[in-house]
PDB file of C-alpha atoms in Angstrom:
ATOM      1  CA  MET D   1       0.057  -0.007  -0.077  1.00 49.00           C
ATOM      2  CA  PRO D   2       1.684   3.814  -0.625  1.00 51.00           C
ATOM      3  CA  ASN D   3       3.047   5.166   2.274  1.00 64.00           C
ATOM      4  CA  THR D   4       2.292   8.849   1.088  1.00 63.00           C
ATOM      5  CA  THR D   5      -0.979  10.951   1.542  1.00 58.00           C
ATOM      6  CA  ASP D   6      -2.090  14.408   0.269  1.00 49.00           C
ATOM      7  CA  SER D   7      -6.074  13.448  -0.755  1.00 46.00           C
ATOM      8  CA  LEU D   8      -8.865  15.102   0.166  1.00 44.00           C
ATOM      9  CA  ASP D   9     -10.919  11.584  -0.975  1.00 46.00           C
ATOM     10  CA  ASP D  10      -9.978   9.382   2.123  1.00 48.00           C
ATOM     11  CA  LYS D  11     -13.343   8.732   3.392  1.00 48.00           C
ATOM     12  CA  THR D  12     -14.382   5.595   5.554  1.00 46.00           C
ATOM     13  CA  SER D  13     -18.039   5.270   6.682  1.00 71.00           C
ATOM     14  CA  ARG D  14     -16.772   5.591   9.966  1.00 86.00           C
ATOM     15  CA  PRO D  15     -14.908   8.372  11.298  1.00 94.00           C
ATOM     16  CA  ALA D  16     -10.847   7.363  11.421  1.00 97.00           C
ATOM     17  CA  ILE D  17      -8.592   7.929  14.030  1.00 97.00           C
ATOM     18  CA  ARG D  18      -5.409  10.171  12.878  1.00 98.00           C
ATOM     19  CA  ALA D  19      -2.431  10.811  14.235  1.00 98.00           C
ATOM     20  CA  TYR D  20       0.581  12.513  13.308  1.00 98.00           C
ATOM     21  CA  LEU D  21       4.453  13.721  14.016  1.00 97.00           C
ATOM     22  CA  GLY D  22       5.921  16.758  12.151  1.00 94.00           C
ATOM     23  CA  GLY D  23       9.048  18.077  11.940  1.00 91.00           C
ATOM     24  CA  SER D  24      11.380  18.982   9.361  1.00 91.00           C
ATOM     25  CA  PHE D  25      12.983  15.218   9.010  1.00 93.00           C
ATOM     26  CA  ASP D  26      16.101  16.609   8.446  1.00 91.00           C
ATOM     27  CA  PRO D  27      17.385  13.847   8.272  1.00 92.00           C
ATOM     28  CA  VAL D  28      14.984  11.030   8.819  1.00 93.00           C
ATOM     29  CA  HIS D  29      15.979   8.514  11.954  1.00 91.00           C
ATOM     30  CA  GLN D  30      14.807   6.085  13.478  1.00 89.00           C
ATOM     31  CA  GLY D  31      14.345   7.894  16.133  1.00 88.00           C
ATOM     32  CA  HIS D  32      11.165   9.461  14.216  1.00 92.00           C
ATOM     33  CA  ILE D  33      10.149   6.225  12.823  1.00 93.00           C
ATOM     34  CA  GLN D  34      10.130   4.204  16.745  1.00 91.00           C
ATOM     35  CA  MET D  35       7.834   7.191  18.204  1.00 93.00           C
ATOM     36  CA  ALA D  36       5.402   7.006  14.770  1.00 96.00           C
ATOM     37  CA  MET D  37       5.443   3.004  15.767  1.00 96.00           C
ATOM     38  CA  TYR D  38       4.620   3.562  18.977  1.00 95.00           C
ATOM     39  CA  VAL D  39       1.923   5.310  18.895  1.00 97.00           C
ATOM     40  CA  TYR D  40       0.939   3.315  16.287  1.00 98.00           C
ATOM     41  CA  GLU D  41       0.780   0.179  17.891  1.00 97.00           C
ATOM     42  CA  ARG D  42      -0.609   1.824  21.111  1.00 97.00           C
ATOM     43  CA  LEU D  43      -3.601   3.094  18.607  1.00 98.00           C
ATOM     44  CA  LEU D  44      -4.352  -0.108  16.646  1.00 98.00           C
ATOM     45  CA  PRO D  45      -5.833  -2.177  18.930  1.00 98.00           C
ATOM     46  CA  ILE D  46      -8.652   0.474  19.733  1.00 97.00           C
ATOM     47  CA  ALA D  47      -9.085   1.061  16.271  1.00 97.00           C
ATOM     48  CA  GLU D  48     -10.131  -2.327  15.133  1.00 97.00           C
ATOM     49  CA  GLY D  49     -11.680  -2.422  18.483  1.00 95.00           C
ATOM     50  CA  GLN D  50     -14.128   0.662  17.720  1.00 94.00           C
ATOM     51  CA  GLN D  51     -13.636  -0.775  13.949  1.00 95.00           C
ATOM     52  CA  ARG D  52     -12.019   2.671  12.586  1.00 96.00           C
ATOM     53  CA  ASP D  53      -9.511   3.062  10.160  1.00 97.00           C
ATOM     54  CA  LEU D  54      -5.913   4.517  11.794  1.00 98.00           C
ATOM     55  CA  HIS D  55      -4.300   6.159  10.006  1.00 98.00           C
ATOM     56  CA  VAL D  56      -0.326   7.365  11.314  1.00 98.00           C
ATOM     57  CA  SER D  57       1.470   9.776   9.371  1.00 98.00           C
ATOM     58  CA  LEU D  58       4.921  11.796   9.483  1.00 98.00           C
ATOM     59  CA  LEU D  59       4.069  15.579   8.463  1.00 97.00           C
ATOM     60  CA  PRO D  60       7.491  16.994   7.026  1.00 95.00           C
ATOM     61  CA  ASN D  61       7.265  20.637   6.594  1.00 91.00           C
ATOM     62  CA  SER D  62       8.640  22.833   4.158  1.00 84.00           C
ATOM     63  CA  ARG D  63      11.145  24.528   6.661  1.00 69.00           C
ATOM     64  CA  SER D  64      10.685  25.462  10.264  1.00 59.00           C
ATOM     65  CA  PRO D  65       9.876  28.814  11.404  1.00 58.00           C
ATOM     66  CA  PHE D  66      12.463  28.743  13.543  1.00 58.00           C
ATOM     67  CA  LYS D  67      15.647  27.277  10.671  1.00 62.00           C
ATOM     68  CA  GLN D  68      17.343  29.183   8.515  1.00 62.00           C
ATOM     69  CA  LYS D  69      17.250  26.683   6.120  1.00 73.00           C
ATOM     70  CA  SER D  70      16.697  22.857   5.576  1.00 78.00           C
ATOM     71  CA  THR D  71      17.410  20.440   2.815  1.00 88.00           C
ATOM     72  CA  ASP D  72      15.978  20.425  -0.409  1.00 90.00           C
ATOM     73  CA  PRO D  73      12.030  18.892   0.407  1.00 92.00           C
ATOM     74  CA  HIS D  74      12.002  15.881  -2.720  1.00 94.00           C
ATOM     75  CA  HIS D  75      15.283  14.647  -0.914  1.00 94.00           C
ATOM     76  CA  ARG D  76      13.368  14.716   2.098  1.00 95.00           C
ATOM     77  CA  LEU D  77      10.464  13.587   0.837  1.00 96.00           C
ATOM     78  CA  ALA D  78      12.852  10.295  -0.862  1.00 97.00           C
ATOM     79  CA  MET D  79      14.068   9.762   2.088  1.00 96.00           C
ATOM     80  CA  LEU D  80      11.437   9.457   3.947  1.00 97.00           C
ATOM     81  CA  LYS D  81       9.707   7.078   1.792  1.00 98.00           C
ATOM     82  CA  LEU D  82      12.606   5.118   2.047  1.00 97.00           C
ATOM     83  CA  ALA D  83      12.412   4.955   6.175  1.00 96.00           C
ATOM     84  CA  THR D  84       8.777   3.998   6.152  1.00 97.00           C
ATOM     85  CA  LEU D  85       9.055   1.752   3.048  1.00 95.00           C
ATOM     86  CA  GLU D  86       8.322  -1.344   5.586  1.00 91.00           C
ATOM     87  CA  THR D  87       6.229  -0.035   8.261  1.00 97.00           C
ATOM     88  CA  PRO D  88       2.714   1.413   8.300  1.00 98.00           C
ATOM     89  CA  ILE D  89       3.200   4.692   9.143  1.00 98.00           C
ATOM     90  CA  GLN D  90       2.523   7.118   5.960  1.00 98.00           C
ATOM     91  CA  ILE D  91       3.827  10.620   4.539  1.00 98.00           C
ATOM     92  CA  ASP D  92       1.382  13.520   4.434  1.00 98.00           C
ATOM     93  CA  GLU D  93       2.468  16.163   1.858  1.00 97.00           C
ATOM     94  CA  LEU D  94       0.419  19.380   3.533  1.00 96.00           C
ATOM     95  CA  GLU D  95       3.520  21.261   4.356  1.00 95.00           C
ATOM     96  CA  LEU D  96       5.703  19.980   2.268  1.00 94.00           C
ATOM     97  CA  TRP D  97       5.490  22.113  -0.616  1.00 92.00           C
ATOM     98  CA  GLN D  98       4.411  25.088   1.182  1.00 92.00           C
ATOM     99  CA  THR D  99       6.016  28.942   1.023  1.00 86.00           C
ATOM    100  CA  PRO D 100       7.639  28.702   4.371  1.00 81.00           C
ATOM    101  CA  PRO D 101       7.603  29.612   7.134  1.00 83.00           C
ATOM    102  CA  VAL D 102       4.256  27.122   7.468  1.00 87.00           C
ATOM    103  CA  TYR D 103       3.096  26.910  10.777  1.00 92.00           C
ATOM    104  CA  THR D 104       1.431  24.858  12.790  1.00 94.00           C
ATOM    105  CA  ILE D 105      -1.590  26.281  14.087  1.00 96.00           C
ATOM    106  CA  ASP D 106      -2.328  26.517  10.250  1.00 95.00           C
ATOM    107  CA  SER D 107      -2.126  23.306   9.562  1.00 96.00           C
ATOM    108  CA  VAL D 108      -4.096  21.368  12.053  1.00 96.00           C
ATOM    109  CA  ARG D 109      -7.049  23.712  10.984  1.00 96.00           C
ATOM    110  CA  THR D 110      -6.763  22.340   7.791  1.00 96.00           C
ATOM    111  CA  LEU D 111      -6.152  18.809   8.764  1.00 96.00           C
ATOM    112  CA  ARG D 112      -9.665  19.652  11.066  1.00 95.00           C
ATOM    113  CA  GLU D 113     -11.655  21.123   7.879  1.00 95.00           C
ATOM    114  CA  ARG D 114     -10.203  18.107   5.828  1.00 96.00           C
ATOM    115  CA  TYR D 115     -11.251  15.086   8.330  1.00 95.00           C
ATOM    116  CA  PRO D 116     -14.375  17.241  10.351  1.00 93.00           C
ATOM    117  CA  HIS D 117     -15.535  14.055  12.032  1.00 92.00           C
ATOM    118  CA  ASP D 118     -11.801  12.040  12.294  1.00 95.00           C
ATOM    119  CA  SER D 119     -10.408  12.089  15.629  1.00 96.00           C
ATOM    120  CA  LEU D 120      -7.284  13.943  15.006  1.00 97.00           C
ATOM    121  CA  ILE D 121      -4.072  13.908  17.261  1.00 98.00           C
ATOM    122  CA  PHE D 122      -1.017  15.883  17.057  1.00 98.00           C
ATOM    123  CA  ILE D 123       2.476  14.178  18.214  1.00 96.00           C
ATOM    124  CA  ILE D 124       5.261  16.528  19.896  1.00 94.00           C
ATOM    125  CA  GLY D 125       7.254  16.111  22.654  1.00 90.00           C
ATOM    126  CA  MET D 126       7.042  17.422  26.665  1.00 89.00           C
ATOM    127  CA  ASP D 127      10.125  20.586  25.518  1.00 88.00           C
ATOM    128  CA  SER D 128       7.585  21.255  22.293  1.00 90.00           C
ATOM    129  CA  ALA D 129       4.867  21.490  24.450  1.00 92.00           C
ATOM    130  CA  LEU D 130       5.993  23.783  27.218  1.00 92.00           C
ATOM    131  CA  SER D 131       6.837  25.913  24.487  1.00 93.00           C
ATOM    132  CA  LEU D 132       3.809  26.473  23.347  1.00 95.00           C
ATOM    133  CA  PRO D 133       3.016  29.784  24.503  1.00 95.00           C
ATOM    134  CA  HIS D 134       5.980  31.224  22.098  1.00 94.00           C
ATOM    135  CA  TRP D 135       4.449  29.282  18.879  1.00 94.00           C
ATOM    136  CA  LYS D 136       1.678  31.134  16.802  1.00 94.00           C
ATOM    137  CA  GLU D 137      -1.342  30.232  18.574  1.00 96.00           C
ATOM    138  CA  GLY D 138       0.070  27.563  19.513  1.00 94.00           C
ATOM    139  CA  LEU D 139      -2.371  27.272  23.318  1.00 95.00           C
ATOM    140  CA  ALA D 140      -5.226  26.995  20.449  1.00 96.00           C
ATOM    141  CA  LEU D 141      -3.741  23.620  18.885  1.00 96.00           C
ATOM    142  CA  THR D 142      -6.209  21.679  21.176  1.00 96.00           C
ATOM    143  CA  ASN D 143      -9.133  23.490  19.703  1.00 94.00           C
ATOM    144  CA  HIS D 144      -8.470  21.679  16.737  1.00 95.00           C
ATOM    145  CA  VAL D 145      -6.488  18.048  17.665  1.00 96.00           C
ATOM    146  CA  ASN D 146      -5.741  16.138  20.557  1.00 97.00           C
ATOM    147  CA  LEU D 147      -2.017  16.651  21.986  1.00 97.00           C
ATOM    148  CA  TRP D 148      -0.184  12.973  22.308  1.00 97.00           C
ATOM    149  CA  ILE D 149       2.844  14.572  24.728  1.00 95.00           C
ATOM    150  CA  PHE D 150       6.736  11.868  25.155  1.00 92.00           C
ATOM    151  CA  SER D 151       7.813  13.319  28.634  1.00 83.00           C
ATOM    152  CA  ARG D 152      11.046  11.262  29.088  1.00 66.00           C
ATOM    153  CA  SER D 153      13.641  11.080  26.837  1.00 57.00           C
ATOM    154  CA  HIS D 154      17.069   8.533  26.885  1.00 48.00           C
ATOM    155  CA  VAL D 155      20.309   8.497  24.782  1.00 40.00           C
ATOM    156  CA  SER D 156      20.746  12.195  25.552  1.00 40.00           C
ATOM    157  CA  ARG D 157      24.184  11.800  23.534  1.00 41.00           C
ATOM    158  CA  ILE D 158      23.245   9.932  20.793  1.00 40.00           C
ATOM    159  CA  PHE D 159      27.048   9.700  19.560  1.00 38.00           C
ATOM    160  CA  ASP D 160      28.492   8.611  23.000  1.00 36.00           C
ATOM    161  CA  LYS D 161      30.334   5.277  22.577  1.00 32.00           C
ATOM    162  CA  ASP D 162      28.229   4.483  26.141  1.00 33.00           C
ATOM    163  CA  ASP D 163      25.425   5.418  24.797  1.00 33.00           C
ATOM    164  CA  MET D 164      25.655   3.553  21.538  1.00 31.00           C
ATOM    165  CA  ASP D 165      26.725   0.352  23.168  1.00 33.00           C
ATOM    166  CA  ASN D 166      23.869   0.540  25.281  1.00 31.00           C
ATOM    167  CA  ASP D 167      20.943   1.981  25.476  1.00 33.00           C
ATOM    168  CA  ILE D 168      20.682   3.885  28.898  1.00 32.00           C
ATOM    169  CA  LEU D 169      17.106   3.959  30.708  1.00 36.00           C
ATOM    170  CA  PRO D 170      15.660   5.934  33.621  1.00 41.00           C
ATOM    171  CA  ASP D 171      14.726   4.147  36.572  1.00 41.00           C
ATOM    172  CA  PRO D 172      11.472   3.948  36.721  1.00 41.00           C
ATOM    173  CA  ASP D 173      11.326   4.444  40.056  1.00 43.00           C
ATOM    174  CA  ASN D 174      12.996   8.241  39.066  1.00 47.00           C
ATOM    175  CA  ILE D 175       9.879   8.730  36.839  1.00 51.00           C
ATOM    176  CA  PRO D 176       7.763  11.613  37.361  1.00 55.00           C
ATOM    177  CA  ASN D 177       3.836  10.136  37.510  1.00 65.00           C
ATOM    178  CA  THR D 178       1.880  12.288  35.258  1.00 67.00           C
ATOM    179  CA  ASP D 179       0.151  14.685  37.947  1.00 70.00           C
ATOM    180  CA  THR D 180       3.661  15.891  38.482  1.00 74.00           C
ATOM    181  CA  ILE D 181       4.118  16.193  34.459  1.00 81.00           C
ATOM    182  CA  GLN D 182       0.474  17.779  34.056  1.00 87.00           C
ATOM    183  CA  THR D 183       1.869  20.971  36.420  1.00 88.00           C
ATOM    184  CA  LYS D 184       4.738  21.947  33.832  1.00 89.00           C
ATOM    185  CA  LEU D 185       2.265  22.456  31.081  1.00 92.00           C
ATOM    186  CA  PRO D 186       0.864  25.795  30.584  1.00 92.00           C
ATOM    187  CA  VAL D 187      -1.846  26.669  32.535  1.00 93.00           C
ATOM    188  CA  PRO D 188      -4.299  27.014  30.059  1.00 92.00           C
ATOM    189  CA  LEU D 189      -3.685  23.128  28.963  1.00 94.00           C
ATOM    190  CA  GLN D 190      -3.290  21.569  32.204  1.00 93.00           C
ATOM    191  CA  SER D 191      -7.726  20.408  32.327  1.00 93.00           C
ATOM    192  CA  LEU D 192      -6.915  18.742  29.334  1.00 95.00           C
ATOM    193  CA  VAL D 193      -5.178  15.912  30.198  1.00 95.00           C
ATOM    194  CA  VAL D 194      -7.042  12.541  30.305  1.00 95.00           C
ATOM    195  CA  GLY D 195      -5.476   9.293  31.502  1.00 93.00           C
ATOM    196  CA  THR D 196      -5.437   6.869  28.529  1.00 95.00           C
ATOM    197  CA  PRO D 197      -5.108   7.374  24.869  1.00 96.00           C
ATOM    198  CA  THR D 198      -8.891   5.623  24.642  1.00 96.00           C
ATOM    199  CA  GLU D 199      -9.893   9.065  25.575  1.00 94.00           C
ATOM    200  CA  LEU D 200      -7.771  11.046  22.487  1.00 95.00           C
ATOM    201  CA  VAL D 201     -10.226   9.439  20.137  1.00 92.00           C
ATOM    202  CA  MET D 202     -13.711   9.906  21.626  1.00 80.00           C
ATOM    203  CA  PRO D 203     -15.953  10.236  18.699  1.00 67.00           C
ATOM    204  CA  ILE D 204     -16.845  14.183  17.489  1.00 58.00           C
ATOM    205  CA  THR D 205     -20.344  13.452  18.789  1.00 51.00           C
ATOM    206  CA  LYS D 206     -19.632  12.118  22.204  1.00 49.00           C
ATOM    207  CA  ALA D 207     -16.864  14.757  22.742  1.00 48.00           C
ATOM    208  CA  LEU D 208     -19.567  17.509  21.690  1.00 46.00           C
ATOM    209  CA  ALA D 209     -22.046  15.682  24.351  1.00 44.00           C
ATOM    210  CA  THR D 210     -19.067  15.571  27.010  1.00 47.00           C
ATOM    211  CA  ASN D 211     -17.774  19.261  26.754  1.00 48.00           C
ATOM    212  CA  THR D 212     -21.073  21.416  26.392  1.00 41.00           C
ATOM    213  CA  GLY D 213     -20.285  25.201  26.525  1.00 36.00           C
ATOM    214  CA  LEU D 214     -16.533  24.564  24.896  1.00 36.00           C
ATOM    215  CA  LYS D 215     -15.288  27.773  22.726  1.00 39.00           C
ATOM    216  CA  SER D 216     -14.631  25.374  19.895  1.00 44.00           C
ATOM    217  CA  THR D 217     -16.573  22.398  19.000  1.00 51.00           C
ATOM    218  CA  HIS D 218     -13.415  20.435  18.305  1.00 57.00           C
ATOM    219  CA  GLN D 219     -11.853  21.072  22.087  1.00 76.00           C
ATOM    220  CA  GLY D 220      -8.884  18.275  21.958  1.00 92.00           C
ATOM    221  CA  HIS D 221      -7.352  16.189  25.088  1.00 96.00           C
ATOM    222  CA  ILE D 222      -3.666  15.688  25.822  1.00 96.00           C
ATOM    223  CA  TYR D 223      -2.436  12.528  26.837  1.00 96.00           C
ATOM    224  CA  ILE D 224       0.839  12.778  28.088  1.00 94.00           C
ATOM    225  CA  ASP D 225       3.140   9.604  27.395  1.00 93.00           C
ATOM    226  CA  ALA D 226       5.887   9.019  30.275  1.00 86.00           C
ATOM    227  CA  ARG D 227       7.593   6.189  28.105  1.00 82.00           C
ATOM    228  CA  PRO D 228      11.022   7.186  27.385  1.00 76.00           C
ATOM    229  CA  VAL D 229      11.924   7.215  23.840  1.00 75.00           C
ATOM    230  CA  ALA D 230      15.458   7.969  21.710  1.00 70.00           C
ATOM    231  CA  ALA D 231      16.148  11.550  22.096  1.00 66.00           C
ATOM    232  CA  VAL D 232      18.474  11.835  18.509  1.00 71.00           C
ATOM    233  CA  SER D 233      19.752  14.970  17.608  1.00 72.00           C
ATOM    234  CA  SER D 234      19.393  15.716  14.045  1.00 76.00           C
ATOM    235  CA  THR D 235      21.464  18.306  14.358  1.00 77.00           C
ATOM    236  CA  GLN D 236      24.479  16.183  15.538  1.00 75.00           C
ATOM    237  CA  MET D 237      23.614  13.432  13.155  1.00 80.00           C
ATOM    238  CA  ARG D 238      24.085  16.157  10.435  1.00 82.00           C
ATOM    239  CA  GLU D 239      27.493  17.115  12.162  1.00 78.00           C
ATOM    240  CA  GLN D 240      28.328  13.019  11.697  1.00 77.00           C
ATOM    241  CA  LEU D 241      27.251  12.795   8.649  1.00 79.00           C
ATOM    242  CA  GLN D 242      29.390  15.882   7.199  1.00 74.00           C
ATOM    243  CA  SER D 243      32.462  13.770   8.560  1.00 69.00           C
ATOM    244  CA  VAL D 244      31.366  10.731   7.204  1.00 65.00           C
ATOM    245  CA  GLN D 245      31.343  12.428   3.712  1.00 60.00           C
ATOM    246  CA  ASP D 246      34.790  14.143   4.174  1.00 58.00           C
ATOM    247  CA  ARG D 247      36.244  10.566   4.930  1.00 59.00           C
ATOM    248  CA  LEU D 248      34.440   8.764   1.789  1.00 57.00           C
ATOM    249  CA  ASN D 249      36.106  12.131  -0.249  1.00 49.00           C
ATOM    250  CA  ILE D 250      33.074  12.081  -2.080  1.00 43.00           C
ATOM    251  CA  MET D 251      33.424  13.837  -5.646  1.00 46.00           C
ATOM    252  CA  GLN D 252      30.830  16.255  -7.010  1.00 46.00           C
ATOM    253  CA  ALA D 253      27.356  14.734  -7.889  1.00 45.00           C
ATOM    254  CA  ALA D 254      27.936  15.614 -11.460  1.00 41.00           C
ATOM    255  CA  ASP D 255      30.821  14.158 -11.848  1.00 50.00           C
ATOM    256  CA  ARG D 256      30.294  10.495 -10.147  1.00 50.00           C
ATOM    257  CA  GLN D 257      28.355   7.214 -11.203  1.00 49.00           C
ATOM    258  CA  MET D 258      26.198   5.570  -8.691  1.00 50.00           C
ATOM    259  CA  THR D 259      28.533   2.501  -9.063  1.00 49.00           C
ATOM    260  CA  SER D 260      31.377   4.532  -7.540  1.00 52.00           C
ATOM    261  CA  ILE D 261      29.664   4.477  -4.013  1.00 52.00           C
ATOM    262  CA  PRO D 262      31.372   2.193  -1.890  1.00 52.00           C
ATOM    263  CA  PRO D 263      29.407  -0.633  -0.823  1.00 52.00           C
ATOM    264  CA  ILE D 264      27.089  -0.392   1.831  1.00 51.00           C
ATOM    265  CA  ASN D 265      28.020  -3.079   4.432  1.00 55.00           C
ATOM    266  CA  ASP D 266      31.549  -0.941   4.128  1.00 52.00           C
ATOM    267  CA  ILE D 267      29.964   2.496   5.085  1.00 50.00           C
ATOM    268  CA  MET D 268      27.555   1.375   7.337  1.00 54.00           C
ATOM    269  CA  SER D 269      29.976  -0.506   9.803  1.00 56.00           C
ATOM    270  CA  HIS D 270      28.763  -0.054  13.185  1.00 55.00           C
ATOM    271  CA  THR D 271      31.976   1.923  15.144  1.00 54.00           C
ATOM    272  CA  ALA D 272      32.878   4.681  17.652  1.00 48.00           C
ATOM    273  CA  THR D 273      33.916   6.497  15.175  1.00 53.00           C
ATOM    274  CA  ASN D 274      30.436   5.912  12.466  1.00 57.00           C
ATOM    275  CA  PRO D 275      27.543   5.170  14.898  1.00 60.00           C
ATOM    276  CA  LEU D 276      25.290   6.124  11.779  1.00 69.00           C
ATOM    277  CA  PRO D 277      23.949   2.696  11.743  1.00 67.00           C
ATOM    278  CA  LYS D 278      22.136   2.586  14.792  1.00 76.00           C
ATOM    279  CA  TRP D 279      20.262   5.535  13.623  1.00 84.00           C
ATOM    280  CA  LEU D 280      19.913   5.662  10.104  1.00 88.00           C
ATOM    281  CA  ASN D 281      18.033   2.912   7.720  1.00 91.00           C
ATOM    282  CA  PRO D 282      20.558   1.528   5.667  1.00 91.00           C
ATOM    283  CA  ALA D 283      18.241   2.878   2.081  1.00 93.00           C
ATOM    284  CA  VAL D 284      18.142   6.491   3.866  1.00 93.00           C
ATOM    285  CA  TYR D 285      22.301   6.541   4.679  1.00 89.00           C
ATOM    286  CA  HIS D 286      23.006   5.330   1.080  1.00 89.00           C
ATOM    287  CA  TYR D 287      20.393   7.627  -0.259  1.00 92.00           C
ATOM    288  CA  ILE D 288      22.501  10.563   2.024  1.00 89.00           C
ATOM    289  CA  ILE D 289      26.043   9.235   0.471  1.00 85.00           C
ATOM    290  CA  ALA D 290      24.827   8.975  -3.231  1.00 88.00           C
ATOM    291  CA  HIS D 291      23.646  12.482  -3.487  1.00 88.00           C
ATOM    292  CA  GLN D 292      25.978  13.592  -1.314  1.00 84.00           C
ATOM    293  CA  LEU D 293      23.710  15.528   1.129  1.00 89.00           C
ATOM    294  CA  TYR D 294      24.847  17.384   4.322  1.00 85.00           C
ATOM    295  CA  SER D 295      28.398  17.865   3.471  1.00 73.00           C
ATOM    296  CA  ALA D 296      30.493  20.625   4.647  1.00 51.00           C
ATOM    297  CA  ALA D 297      30.013  22.995   1.600  1.00 46.00           C
ATOM    298  CA  GLN D 298      26.149  22.350   1.990  1.00 51.00           C
ATOM    299  CA  PHE D 299      26.087  23.497   5.733  1.00 42.00           C
ATOM    300  CA  ARG D 300      29.001  25.608   6.950  1.00 39.00           C
TER     301      ARG D 300
END
């Protein structure tokens, strides 16, 4: 089944469940895929029990309002297709071809207009949740979608050898409970927190009946997920890729042939000086090398 979707005609007899993980995906890495897959696996039994279609999608942006530049969207889309090829994760191109900057609030409004009866979930990390007051109308996101917030992370130094060999998980006894995490959210959002993902996917008609008087007919809820997820830095990854490109002494793209690329097993060796295989899909890594992405000349 195709793993991209930008059609307005995807309609089902029952309202679907749709979850979105946004970002620049520059480059897409296993941390992105693991997070999206975790949400998919949590929502799948709920969707099956309610006989509803489930769509979990990556939502690549054209360029983040907080960044000066991003890799060409054609390359980022190609890498996303490679990374999701053997997964149920889809790609939504809603933001990708728009003139930057593109703001999340505009995208969630569009998604709500596109899917007025579906349960919509936007996936973010706690750092993003805490910064919502600084986003354009960030506190209004829940007027259109539900939020799934990942509150914990591990492997903060992804290129440290010890971290590469053994994923560092926090002591379960030291993970704060949901009530403690809830108090860290912006005050207007604290009352929207619910205890289970199931409460994010109530049919719209039921949500209206149980939330009479809210300023928005699509007032959403917030689920805080304390499960540890990999904290992989795309910035660090780009820096490491620059180093790899330098070591391979890659020629200009116009002068190269695909057959000149070193064997994938050679450049994908997981060593202390080259930890990228832990975080990059091999096909994505091969694509980056073949197209000379993230070279020092590109990002200096």
